């Protein structure tokens, strides 16, 4: 029972964190658009999160090793809350860019602490179910957050305070625990360049996921504003549908890739995403409900291949390398997430506006499809019997990969810490 209370503690803190991320994911783009910022300026601020996340992912294990999980979590969450509240003080572009870079750094640290803790506390026989529940609850927080700022009386400026409140609340479950510290992370990772030699398709898919998904999602709330007169409510609904459909699609897509060449599954998902993006580019203002449905179908396809890319890379490597591989893929995704919002900002800031955004998404998705199909012909697939089972890992940290990497070692360390 102690183990599951510890798991519940981490999950509860993560839901509070993701609610805050969901709030900011809608409030920030709408606030920047309302202030009349150019598409490129908005893109740079959206990319700022990925810049901070990249460095946070690289340095967070060192911080955790130096001061331990609980102190590190408190420092990262406190910093993220302060940086979120900074957004309410000034609307200068440089000010917000600095705040978002810092927030991304802290968010990477929070995820590294929470997920290494979860990995350490999870019994080997329950690891698959725990990962699935954790990912679903995280997405649920992302869905709930935007609806909070759509409540009567909540203005965009006040939503930053709301985001800071939930980040401060996320401190309570972790810092109030009586459990001993988990095992410290090793901090090993595979560089994006080595990843290209081990599993080129995985590296390309992860980079593409960063470019396309981060770029498009940074501007979708602004586009959703054009679908209805209820602006924040429209953005909340569209984002909720995107994340909701992605929850439904991710698992069956991943399980399909256990039996079919994963590169073909990723190519099919990218092609499907490109198709729905192209439809949205043609019918750019189809009304709220049809627009939300089309955006949800795009998101269900486009948000599905990051997790499959990790499974594909795992097929090409040894089991004990999985945490390092997952970390390398996360770095690759972060690099794409720096480039993507800037390109999306240029597309949205053009005379085409929302149509330009979805043309960018469609074009990038079709290019990704072509590369993945080429890779499927350039190298034989791993035999089904030799594949690692699909694990639904999102772009948060690589620590959950520890759950499957060394189950026996994890169980031993868990028993000694209990």
Short mmCIF file of N, CA and C in Angstrom, two decimals, residues 19-102:
data_model
loop_
_atom_site.label_atom_id
_atom_site.label_comp_id
_atom_site.label_asym_id
_atom_site.label_seq_id
_atom_site.Cartn_x
_atom_site.Cartn_y
_atom_site.Cartn_z
N UNK A 19 -2.39 20.93 -15.23
CA UNK A 19 -3.47 21.92 -15.27
C UNK A 19 -2.88 23.30 -15.53
N UNK A 20 -1.80 23.62 -14.84
CA UNK A 20 -1.15 24.91 -15.05
C UNK A 20 -0.61 25.03 -16.48
N UNK A 21 0.01 23.96 -16.99
CA UNK A 21 0.52 23.97 -18.37
C UNK A 21 -0.64 24.16 -19.35
N UNK A 22 -1.78 23.51 -19.08
CA UNK A 22 -2.94 23.67 -19.94
C UNK A 22 -3.49 25.09 -19.92
N UNK A 23 -3.51 25.71 -18.75
CA UNK A 23 -3.93 27.11 -18.64
C UNK A 23 -3.05 28.00 -19.50
N UNK A 24 -1.74 27.86 -19.34
CA UNK A 24 -0.81 28.72 -20.06
C UNK A 24 -0.80 28.43 -21.56
N UNK A 25 -1.06 27.17 -21.93
CA UNK A 25 -1.06 26.80 -23.34
C UNK A 25 -2.11 27.54 -24.15
N UNK A 26 -3.19 27.95 -23.49
CA UNK A 26 -4.23 28.73 -24.16
C UNK A 26 -4.09 30.22 -23.86
N UNK A 27 -3.83 30.55 -22.61
CA UNK A 27 -3.80 31.96 -22.21
C UNK A 27 -2.67 32.73 -22.88
N UNK A 28 -1.50 32.13 -22.97
CA UNK A 28 -0.35 32.84 -23.55
C UNK A 28 -0.56 33.23 -25.01
N UNK A 29 -0.91 32.28 -25.90
CA UNK A 29 -1.12 32.69 -27.29
C UNK A 29 -2.23 33.74 -27.44
N UNK A 30 -3.32 33.57 -26.69
CA UNK A 30 -4.41 34.54 -26.80
C UNK A 30 -3.98 35.92 -26.30
N UNK A 31 -3.21 35.95 -25.22
CA UNK A 31 -2.75 37.24 -24.69
C UNK A 31 -1.79 37.91 -25.67
N UNK A 32 -0.91 37.14 -26.28
CA UNK A 32 0.03 37.72 -27.24
C UNK A 32 -0.70 38.22 -28.48
N UNK A 33 -1.70 37.47 -28.94
CA UNK A 33 -2.48 37.91 -30.10
C UNK A 33 -3.28 39.16 -29.77
N UNK A 34 -3.85 39.19 -28.57
CA UNK A 34 -4.64 40.36 -28.16
C UNK A 34 -3.77 41.61 -28.06
N UNK A 35 -2.48 41.43 -27.74
CA UNK A 35 -1.56 42.57 -27.64
C UNK A 35 -1.04 43.00 -29.01
N UNK A 36 -1.44 42.29 -30.07
CA UNK A 36 -1.04 42.66 -31.41
C UNK A 36 0.36 42.23 -31.79
N UNK A 37 0.90 41.21 -31.13
CA UNK A 37 2.24 40.73 -31.46
C UNK A 37 2.26 40.09 -32.85
N UNK A 38 3.39 40.15 -33.51
CA UNK A 38 3.55 39.49 -34.80
C UNK A 38 3.64 37.99 -34.60
N UNK A 39 3.38 37.24 -35.67
CA UNK A 39 3.48 35.79 -35.60
C UNK A 39 4.88 35.33 -35.22
N UNK A 40 5.90 36.04 -35.72
CA UNK A 40 7.27 35.65 -35.41
C UNK A 40 7.59 35.86 -33.94
N UNK A 41 7.11 36.97 -33.35
CA UNK A 41 7.34 37.22 -31.93
C UNK A 41 6.66 36.17 -31.08
N UNK A 42 5.43 35.81 -31.43
CA UNK A 42 4.73 34.75 -30.71
C UNK A 42 5.50 33.44 -30.83
N UNK A 43 6.00 33.15 -32.03
CA UNK A 43 6.75 31.93 -32.24
C UNK A 43 8.01 31.85 -31.39
N UNK A 44 8.71 32.97 -31.24
CA UNK A 44 9.92 32.98 -30.41
C UNK A 44 9.58 32.70 -28.95
N UNK A 45 8.50 33.27 -28.45
CA UNK A 45 8.12 33.03 -27.06
C UNK A 45 7.70 31.58 -26.85
N UNK A 46 6.95 31.02 -27.81
CA UNK A 46 6.58 29.61 -27.73
C UNK A 46 7.83 28.73 -27.76
N UNK A 47 8.79 29.08 -28.61
CA UNK A 47 10.04 28.33 -28.69
C UNK A 47 10.86 28.46 -27.43
N UNK A 48 10.67 29.56 -26.70
CA UNK A 48 11.42 29.77 -25.47
C UNK A 48 11.25 28.63 -24.47
N UNK A 49 10.04 28.11 -24.39
CA UNK A 49 9.79 26.97 -23.50
C UNK A 49 10.69 25.79 -23.88
N UNK A 50 10.78 25.50 -25.18
CA UNK A 50 11.59 24.36 -25.63
C UNK A 50 13.07 24.60 -25.37
N UNK A 51 13.52 25.85 -25.51
CA UNK A 51 14.93 26.16 -25.22
C UNK A 51 15.24 25.84 -23.76
N UNK A 52 14.39 26.33 -22.87
CA UNK A 52 14.58 26.04 -21.46
C UNK A 52 14.45 24.57 -21.14
N UNK A 53 13.50 23.91 -21.79
CA UNK A 53 13.28 22.48 -21.56
C UNK A 53 14.50 21.67 -21.97
N UNK A 54 15.12 22.06 -23.08
CA UNK A 54 16.31 21.36 -23.56
C UNK A 54 17.42 21.42 -22.51
N UNK A 55 17.71 22.61 -22.02
CA UNK A 55 18.79 22.74 -21.03
C UNK A 55 18.38 22.14 -19.68
N UNK A 56 17.10 22.24 -19.35
CA UNK A 56 16.64 21.61 -18.11
C UNK A 56 16.77 20.11 -18.16
N UNK A 57 16.44 19.53 -19.32
CA UNK A 57 16.59 18.09 -19.46
C UNK A 57 18.03 17.62 -19.35
N UNK A 58 18.95 18.46 -19.80
CA UNK A 58 20.37 18.11 -19.72
C UNK A 58 20.93 18.26 -18.32
N UNK A 59 20.45 19.28 -17.59
CA UNK A 59 21.05 19.62 -16.30
C UNK A 59 20.27 19.11 -15.09
N UNK A 60 18.99 18.80 -15.27
CA UNK A 60 18.17 18.39 -14.12
C UNK A 60 18.75 17.19 -13.37
N UNK A 61 19.24 16.13 -14.05
CA UNK A 61 19.81 15.00 -13.30
C UNK A 61 20.96 15.42 -12.39
N UNK A 62 21.75 16.41 -12.81
CA UNK A 62 22.85 16.88 -11.98
C UNK A 62 22.33 17.58 -10.74
N UNK A 63 21.26 18.38 -10.91
CA UNK A 63 20.66 19.07 -9.76
C UNK A 63 20.09 18.05 -8.77
N UNK A 64 19.39 17.05 -9.30
CA UNK A 64 18.79 16.03 -8.44
C UNK A 64 19.87 15.26 -7.69
N UNK A 65 20.96 14.94 -8.37
CA UNK A 65 22.05 14.23 -7.72
C UNK A 65 22.70 15.07 -6.63
N UNK A 66 22.70 16.38 -6.80
CA UNK A 66 23.36 17.27 -5.84
C UNK A 66 22.55 17.49 -4.58
N UNK A 67 21.22 17.68 -4.71
CA UNK A 67 20.42 18.08 -3.55
C UNK A 67 19.28 17.12 -3.24
N UNK A 68 19.08 16.09 -4.06
CA UNK A 68 18.02 15.13 -3.79
C UNK A 68 16.71 15.49 -4.45
N UNK A 69 15.80 14.52 -4.51
CA UNK A 69 14.55 14.68 -5.24
C UNK A 69 13.63 15.75 -4.63
N UNK A 70 13.41 15.70 -3.33
CA UNK A 70 12.42 16.60 -2.73
C UNK A 70 12.86 18.05 -2.83
N UNK A 71 14.12 18.33 -2.47
CA UNK A 71 14.61 19.71 -2.57
C UNK A 71 14.62 20.19 -4.02
N UNK A 72 15.01 19.30 -4.93
CA UNK A 72 15.03 19.68 -6.34
C UNK A 72 13.62 19.99 -6.83
N UNK A 73 12.66 19.15 -6.45
CA UNK A 73 11.27 19.38 -6.88
C UNK A 73 10.78 20.73 -6.34
N UNK A 74 11.06 20.99 -5.07
CA UNK A 74 10.61 22.26 -4.47
C UNK A 74 11.23 23.44 -5.19
N UNK A 75 12.52 23.34 -5.53
CA UNK A 75 13.18 24.44 -6.22
C UNK A 75 12.60 24.65 -7.62
N UNK A 76 12.43 23.56 -8.35
CA UNK A 76 11.91 23.68 -9.71
C UNK A 76 10.46 24.19 -9.72
N UNK A 77 9.61 23.63 -8.86
CA UNK A 77 8.21 24.04 -8.84
C UNK A 77 8.06 25.47 -8.34
N UNK A 78 8.83 25.84 -7.32
CA UNK A 78 8.78 27.22 -6.85
C UNK A 78 9.24 28.20 -7.92
N UNK A 79 10.30 27.83 -8.63
CA UNK A 79 10.77 28.69 -9.72
C UNK A 79 9.75 28.81 -10.83
N UNK A 80 9.10 27.68 -11.19
CA UNK A 80 8.09 27.71 -12.25
C UNK A 80 6.91 28.58 -11.86
N UNK A 81 6.49 28.51 -10.59
CA UNK A 81 5.38 29.35 -10.12
C UNK A 81 5.75 30.83 -10.20
N UNK A 82 6.96 31.19 -9.74
CA UNK A 82 7.39 32.58 -9.78
C UNK A 82 7.48 33.10 -11.21
N UNK A 83 8.02 32.29 -12.11
CA UNK A 83 8.16 32.70 -13.50
C UNK A 83 6.80 32.86 -14.18
N UNK A 84 5.82 32.04 -13.78
CA UNK A 84 4.47 32.18 -14.32
C UNK A 84 3.84 33.48 -13.84
N UNK A 85 4.02 33.81 -12.57
CA UNK A 85 3.47 35.05 -12.03
C UNK A 85 4.16 36.27 -12.66
N UNK A 86 5.41 36.11 -13.09
CA UNK A 86 6.12 37.20 -13.78
C UNK A 86 5.37 37.67 -15.02
N UNK A 87 4.66 36.74 -15.67
CA UNK A 87 3.95 37.10 -16.90
C UNK A 87 2.90 38.16 -16.66
N UNK A 88 2.36 38.22 -15.42
CA UNK A 88 1.30 39.19 -15.12
C UNK A 88 1.85 40.58 -14.84
N UNK A 89 3.17 40.73 -14.71
CA UNK A 89 3.75 42.02 -14.34
C UNK A 89 4.05 42.90 -15.53
N UNK A 90 4.33 42.29 -16.69
CA UNK A 90 4.78 43.05 -17.85
C UNK A 90 4.49 42.25 -19.11
N UNK A 91 4.11 42.90 -20.18
CA UNK A 91 3.81 42.20 -21.43
C UNK A 91 4.89 42.42 -22.48
N UNK A 92 6.09 42.81 -22.05
CA UNK A 92 7.19 43.01 -22.99
C UNK A 92 7.65 41.66 -23.53
N UNK A 93 7.99 41.61 -24.82
CA UNK A 93 8.32 40.35 -25.47
C UNK A 93 9.56 39.71 -24.85
N UNK A 94 10.61 40.50 -24.58
CA UNK A 94 11.83 39.95 -23.99
C UNK A 94 11.56 39.42 -22.59
N UNK A 95 10.74 40.12 -21.84
CA UNK A 95 10.37 39.69 -20.48
C UNK A 95 9.69 38.33 -20.52
N UNK A 96 8.74 38.19 -21.44
CA UNK A 96 8.01 36.92 -21.54
C UNK A 96 8.90 35.81 -22.09
N UNK A 97 9.80 36.15 -23.00
CA UNK A 97 10.71 35.14 -23.53
C UNK A 97 11.60 34.59 -22.42
N UNK A 98 12.14 35.47 -21.59
CA UNK A 98 12.97 35.03 -20.47
C UNK A 98 12.17 34.16 -19.52
N UNK A 99 10.93 34.59 -19.22
CA UNK A 99 10.08 33.83 -18.31
C UNK A 99 9.79 32.44 -18.85
N UNK A 100 9.55 32.34 -20.14
CA UNK A 100 9.21 31.03 -20.72
C UNK A 100 10.44 30.12 -20.82
N UNK A 101 11.61 30.69 -21.08
CA UNK A 101 12.83 29.89 -21.07
C UNK A 101 13.05 29.31 -19.67
N UNK A 102 12.90 30.17 -18.66
CA UNK A 102 13.05 29.71 -17.29
C UNK A 102 12.00 28.68 -16.91
#
